[in-house]
PDB file of C-alpha atoms and ligand atoms in Angstrom:
ATOM      1  CA  MET A   1      94.507  89.445 119.257  1.00 72.00           C
ATOM      2  CA  ALA A   2      90.768  91.105 120.174  1.00 90.00           C
ATOM      3  CA  ILE A   3      87.912  91.697 117.860  1.00 97.00           C
ATOM      4  CA  GLN A   4      87.817  95.298 116.159  1.00 98.00           C
ATOM      5  CA  ARG A   5      86.019  97.455 113.989  1.00 98.00           C
ATOM      6  CA  THR A   6      87.428  99.802 111.230  1.00 99.00           C
ATOM      7  CA  PHE A   7      85.622 102.159 108.532  1.00 99.00           C
ATOM      8  CA  SER A   8      85.375 101.037 105.125  1.00 99.00           C
ATOM      9  CA  ILE A   9      84.487 103.613 102.400  1.00 99.00           C
ATOM     10  CA  LEU A  10      83.711 101.605  98.646  1.00 99.00           C
ATOM     11  CA  LYS A  11      84.742 105.377  96.537  1.00 99.00           C
ATOM     12  CA  PRO A  12      82.973 106.162  93.768  1.00 99.00           C
ATOM     13  CA  ASP A  13      84.647 104.536  90.677  1.00 99.00           C
ATOM     14  CA  ALA A  14      83.417 101.127  92.896  1.00 99.00           C
ATOM     15  CA  THR A  15      79.290 102.252  92.863  1.00 99.00           C
ATOM     16  CA  ARG A  16      80.273 103.566  89.001  1.00 98.00           C
ATOM     17  CA  ARG A  17      81.121  99.758  87.804  1.00 99.00           C
ATOM     18  CA  ASN A  18      78.925  98.461  89.852  1.00 98.00           C
ATOM     19  CA  LEU A  19      81.350  96.815  91.954  1.00 99.00           C
ATOM     20  CA  THR A  20      80.343  96.482  95.556  1.00 98.00           C
ATOM     21  CA  GLY A  21      79.642  93.469  95.768  1.00 98.00           C
ATOM     22  CA  ALA A  22      82.471  91.485  94.554  1.00 98.00           C
ATOM     23  CA  ILE A  23      84.105  94.049  96.607  1.00 99.00           C
ATOM     24  CA  ASN A  24      82.433  92.937  99.196  1.00 99.00           C
ATOM     25  CA  ALA A  25      82.779  89.377  99.083  1.00 98.00           C
ATOM     26  CA  LYS A  26      86.396  89.360  99.154  1.00 98.00           C
ATOM     27  CA  PHE A  27      86.082  91.453 102.778  1.00 98.00           C
ATOM     28  CA  GLU A  28      83.761  88.200 104.208  1.00 98.00           C
ATOM     29  CA  THR A  29      85.575  85.916 102.542  1.00 98.00           C
ATOM     30  CA  LYS A  30      88.160  86.844 104.459  1.00 98.00           C
ATOM     31  CA  GLY A  31      86.385  87.020 107.779  1.00 98.00           C
ATOM     32  CA  LEU A  32      84.828  90.541 108.253  1.00 98.00           C
ATOM     33  CA  ARG A  33      81.506  90.931 108.848  1.00 98.00           C
ATOM     34  CA  ILE A  34      79.780  93.520 107.056  1.00 99.00           C
ATOM     35  CA  VAL A  35      78.427  95.207 111.055  1.00 98.00           C
ATOM     36  CA  ALA A  36      76.975  98.221 109.519  1.00 99.00           C
ATOM     37  CA  GLN A  37      76.352 100.250 106.107  1.00 98.00           C
ATOM     38  CA  LYS A  38      74.698 102.621 103.752  1.00 98.00           C
ATOM     39  CA  ARG A  39      75.050 103.937 100.442  1.00 98.00           C
ATOM     40  CA  VAL A  40      75.694 108.331 100.458  1.00 98.00           C
ATOM     41  CA  ARG A  41      76.755 111.148  98.233  1.00 98.00           C
ATOM     42  CA  MET A  42      79.011 113.044 100.605  1.00 98.00           C
ATOM     43  CA  SER A  43      79.307 116.800 100.809  1.00 98.00           C
ATOM     44  CA  GLN A  44      81.778 118.782 100.218  1.00 98.00           C
ATOM     45  CA  ALA A  45      82.145 119.421 103.771  1.00 98.00           C
ATOM     46  CA  GLN A  46      81.823 116.153 104.642  1.00 98.00           C
ATOM     47  CA  ALA A  47      84.576 115.288 102.341  1.00 98.00           C
ATOM     48  CA  GLU A  48      86.960 117.755 103.454  1.00 98.00           C
ATOM     49  CA  ALA A  49      86.691 117.368 106.837  1.00 98.00           C
ATOM     50  CA  PHE A  50      87.002 113.315 106.739  1.00 98.00           C
ATOM     51  CA  TYR A  51      90.583 114.018 104.653  1.00 98.00           C
ATOM     52  CA  SER A  52      91.374 116.593 106.560  1.00 98.00           C
ATOM     53  CA  VAL A  53      94.886 115.441 107.761  1.00 97.00           C
ATOM     54  CA  HIS A  54      95.130 115.657 103.736  1.00 98.00           C
ATOM     55  CA  ALA A  55      94.036 119.624 103.405  1.00 98.00           C
ATOM     56  CA  ALA A  56      97.731 120.441 103.005  1.00 98.00           C
ATOM     57  CA  ARG A  57      98.860 117.901 100.158  1.00 98.00           C
ATOM     58  CA  PRO A  58      98.218 118.967  96.419  1.00 98.00           C
ATOM     59  CA  PHE A  59      96.393 116.134  95.902  1.00 98.00           C
ATOM     60  CA  PHE A  60      93.514 117.123  98.187  1.00 98.00           C
ATOM     61  CA  LYS A  61      91.636 119.464  95.932  1.00 98.00           C
ATOM     62  CA  ASP A  62      91.163 116.293  93.191  1.00 98.00           C
ATOM     63  CA  LEU A  63      90.361 113.869  96.278  1.00 98.00           C
ATOM     64  CA  VAL A  64      87.941 115.693  97.652  1.00 98.00           C
ATOM     65  CA  GLY A  65      86.297 116.119  94.088  1.00 98.00           C
ATOM     66  CA  PHE A  66      86.458 112.620  93.634  1.00 99.00           C
ATOM     67  CA  MET A  67      85.082 111.093  96.614  1.00 99.00           C
ATOM     68  CA  THR A  68      81.294 113.381  96.060  1.00 99.00           C
ATOM     69  CA  SER A  69      81.734 112.658  92.427  1.00 98.00           C
ATOM     70  CA  GLY A  70      79.016 109.875  93.071  1.00 98.00           C
ATOM     71  CA  PRO A  71      77.582 107.396  95.182  1.00 98.00           C
ATOM     72  CA  VAL A  72      79.678 105.888  97.942  1.00 99.00           C
ATOM     73  CA  VAL A  73      79.049 103.478  99.926  1.00 99.00           C
ATOM     74  CA  VAL A  74      80.569 103.048 103.716  1.00 99.00           C
ATOM     75  CA  GLN A  75      80.103 100.592 106.014  1.00 98.00           C
ATOM     76  CA  VAL A  76      81.502  99.170 109.262  1.00 99.00           C
ATOM     77  CA  LEU A  77      83.583  96.009 108.762  1.00 99.00           C
ATOM     78  CA  GLU A  78      84.448  93.652 111.664  1.00 98.00           C
ATOM     79  CA  GLY A  79      86.547  90.899 113.298  1.00 98.00           C
ATOM     80  CA  GLU A  80      89.835  89.746 114.112  1.00 98.00           C
ATOM     81  CA  ASN A  81      92.812  92.064 113.962  1.00 98.00           C
ATOM     82  CA  ALA A  82      90.506  94.019 111.813  1.00 98.00           C
ATOM     83  CA  VAL A  83      92.280  97.165 111.329  1.00 98.00           C
ATOM     84  CA  ALA A  84      95.397  95.587 109.591  1.00 98.00           C
ATOM     85  CA  LEU A  85      93.195  92.857 107.989  1.00 98.00           C
ATOM     86  CA  ASN A  86      91.358  94.769 105.618  1.00 99.00           C
ATOM     87  CA  ARG A  87      94.243  97.063 105.142  1.00 98.00           C
ATOM     88  CA  GLU A  88      96.277  94.273 103.721  1.00 98.00           C
ATOM     89  CA  ILE A  89      92.780  92.785 101.770  1.00 99.00           C
ATOM     90  CA  MET A  90      92.964  96.305  99.609  1.00 99.00           C
ATOM     91  CA  GLY A  91      96.538  96.402  99.050  1.00 98.00           C
ATOM     92  CA  ALA A  92      98.783  99.439  98.751  1.00 98.00           C
ATOM     93  CA  THR A  93      97.114 103.187  98.123  1.00 98.00           C
ATOM     94  CA  ASN A  94      98.676 103.246  94.582  1.00 98.00           C
ATOM     95  CA  PRO A  95      97.961  99.937  92.005  1.00 98.00           C
ATOM     96  CA  ALA A  96     100.493  99.612  90.306  1.00 98.00           C
ATOM     97  CA  ASN A  97     102.366  98.475  94.218  1.00 98.00           C
ATOM     98  CA  ALA A  98      99.414  96.073  95.676  1.00 98.00           C
ATOM     99  CA  ASP A  99     100.114  92.786  95.771  1.00 98.00           C
ATOM    100  CA  ALA A 100      98.190  90.571  94.110  1.00 98.00           C
ATOM    101  CA  GLY A 101      94.517  89.928  94.685  1.00 98.00           C
ATOM    102  CA  THR A 102      94.560  92.739  97.193  1.00 98.00           C
ATOM    103  CA  ILE A 103      91.210  94.972  96.159  1.00 99.00           C
ATOM    104  CA  ARG A 104      93.274  98.157  94.727  1.00 98.00           C
ATOM    105  CA  LYS A 105      95.112  95.130  92.775  1.00 98.00           C
ATOM    106  CA  GLU A 106      92.190  93.850  90.814  1.00 98.00           C
ATOM    107  CA  PHE A 107      90.382  97.209  90.533  1.00 98.00           C
ATOM    108  CA  ALA A 108      91.913 100.250  91.307  1.00 98.00           C
ATOM    109  CA  GLU A 109      91.375 102.985  87.933  1.00 98.00           C
ATOM    110  CA  SER A 110      94.481 104.536  89.616  1.00 98.00           C
ATOM    111  CA  ILE A 111      95.865 106.143  92.149  1.00 98.00           C
ATOM    112  CA  GLU A 112      93.582 108.314  93.268  1.00 98.00           C
ATOM    113  CA  ALA A 113      90.530 106.403  91.833  1.00 98.00           C
ATOM    114  CA  ASN A 114      91.571 103.204  93.897  1.00 99.00           C
ATOM    115  CA  SER A 115      87.624 101.959  94.874  1.00 99.00           C
ATOM    116  CA  VAL A 116      88.445 101.445  98.847  1.00 99.00           C
ATOM    117  CA  HIS A 117      89.150 103.667 102.070  1.00 99.00           C
ATOM    118  CA  GLY A 118      90.227 101.860 105.241  1.00 99.00           C
ATOM    119  CA  SER A 119      90.926 103.232 108.434  1.00 98.00           C
ATOM    120  CA  ASP A 120      94.617 103.195 109.959  1.00 98.00           C
ATOM    121  CA  SER A 121      94.482 102.651 112.773  1.00 98.00           C
ATOM    122  CA  PRO A 122      91.992 101.423 115.651  1.00 98.00           C
ATOM    123  CA  GLU A 123      91.849 105.209 117.173  1.00 98.00           C
ATOM    124  CA  ASN A 124      91.239 106.426 113.365  1.00 98.00           C
ATOM    125  CA  ALA A 125      88.714 103.840 113.155  1.00 98.00           C
ATOM    126  CA  ALA A 126      86.631 105.727 115.096  1.00 98.00           C
ATOM    127  CA  ILE A 127      86.328 108.637 115.053  1.00 98.00           C
ATOM    128  CA  GLU A 128      86.204 107.770 111.345  1.00 98.00           C
ATOM    129  CA  ILE A 129      82.830 105.246 112.284  1.00 98.00           C
ATOM    130  CA  ALA A 130      81.007 108.097 114.603  1.00 98.00           C
ATOM    131  CA  GLN A 131      81.219 110.471 111.141  1.00 98.00           C
ATOM    132  CA  PHE A 132      78.997 107.820 109.289  1.00 98.00           C
ATOM    133  CA  PHE A 133      77.139 106.229 112.074  1.00 98.00           C
ATOM    134  CA  ALA A 134      74.811 106.340 115.427  1.00 98.00           C
ATOM    135  CA  GLY A 135      76.281 103.834 117.930  1.00 96.00           C
ATOM    136  CA  ASN A 136      72.592 102.397 117.381  1.00 97.00           C
ATOM    137  CA  GLU A 137      73.204 101.928 113.269  1.00 98.00           C
ATOM    138  CA  ILE A 138      75.887  99.332 114.223  1.00 98.00           C
ATOM    139  CA  VAL A 139      74.619  95.900 114.638  1.00 97.00           C
ATOM    140  CA  GLY A 140      77.387  93.017 114.742  1.00 94.00           C
TER     141      GLY A 140
HETATM  142  P1  LIG B 201      95.002 104.935 101.944  1.00 83.77           P
HETATM  143  O1  LIG B 201      93.683 105.790 101.514  1.00 83.77           O
HETATM  144  O2  LIG B 201      95.972 104.035 101.074  1.00 83.77           O
HETATM  145  O3  LIG B 201      95.201 105.190 103.891  1.00 83.77           O
HETATM  146  P2  LIG B 201      96.444 107.228 102.240  1.00 83.77           P
HETATM  147  O4  LIG B 201      95.686 107.922 103.240  1.00 83.77           O
HETATM  148  O5  LIG B 201      97.829 108.043 101.855  1.00 83.77           O
HETATM  149  O6  LIG B 201      96.387 106.675 101.050  1.00 83.77           O
HETATM  150  O7  LIG B 201      96.051 108.750 100.963  1.00 83.77           O
HETATM  151  C1  LIG B 201      93.945 109.750 101.051  1.00 83.77           C
HETATM  152  C2  LIG B 201      93.930 108.906  99.433  1.00 83.77           C
HETATM  153  O8  LIG B 201      93.990 110.246  98.455  1.00 83.77           O
HETATM  154  C3  LIG B 201      93.676 107.452  98.824  1.00 83.77           C
HETATM  155  O9  LIG B 201      93.253 106.601  99.073  1.00 83.77           O
HETATM  156  C4  LIG B 201      93.961 107.824  97.281  1.00 83.77           C
HETATM  157  O10 LIG B 201      92.631 107.749  97.005  1.00 83.77           O
HETATM  158  C5  LIG B 201      94.197 109.163  96.785  1.00 83.77           C
HETATM  159  N1  LIG B 201      95.533 109.248  97.483  1.00 83.77           N
HETATM  160  C6  LIG B 201      96.969 109.511  97.956  1.00 83.77           C
HETATM  161  N2  LIG B 201      97.699 109.508  96.983  1.00 83.77           N
HETATM  162  C7  LIG B 201      97.785 110.942  96.105  1.00 83.77           C
HETATM  163  C8  LIG B 201      98.482 110.795  94.745  1.00 83.77           C
HETATM  164  N3  LIG B 201      99.468 110.731  95.169  1.00 83.77           N
HETATM  165  N4  LIG B 201      97.789 111.812  94.116  1.00 83.77           N
HETATM  166  C9  LIG B 201      96.934 111.442  93.634  1.00 83.77           C
HETATM  167  N5  LIG B 201      95.769 110.526  94.984  1.00 83.77           N
HETATM  168  C10 LIG B 201      96.312 109.962  96.167  1.00 83.77           C
HETATM  169 MG1  LIG B 202      94.883 106.274 104.561  1.00 83.77          MG
END
């Protein structure tokens, strides 16, 4: 399996509770490197575009409201099999279903305020990274 890059967000529930270091320690301990990172406040337009695949879902409006409710940390993680490894470290979307030791099991507040985003495929990782980072902001 080759070295991959994936897109990660530490969501507003994580920044509000000062958990960015604790969460990133999980990624780094398990072999992912943070090769780009910034703290931003997403605009409504940015959040709507980012989650446009979910536009028809009943939770979409709430989700956009949540993602714009406070600062987030957007970042690029790099490593062997990074897309799948990141999803494994994150745990299931609903913290009630997440495995022990995962970020969402340990830190998520709810199915919506679930602390982290991670790309679900290498194709989407490339699209999502480009929504927030210029090529020269990623330093491997
Ligand atoms: P994941 O983040 O695990 O890839 P999805 O892509 O299905 O999950 O959903 C995107 C985000 O939308 C979730 O991380 C969560 O914040 C929110 N979400 C998903 N399902 C629900 C739901 N049933 N109710 C409220 N929010 C949800
Ligand atoms: Mg998803």
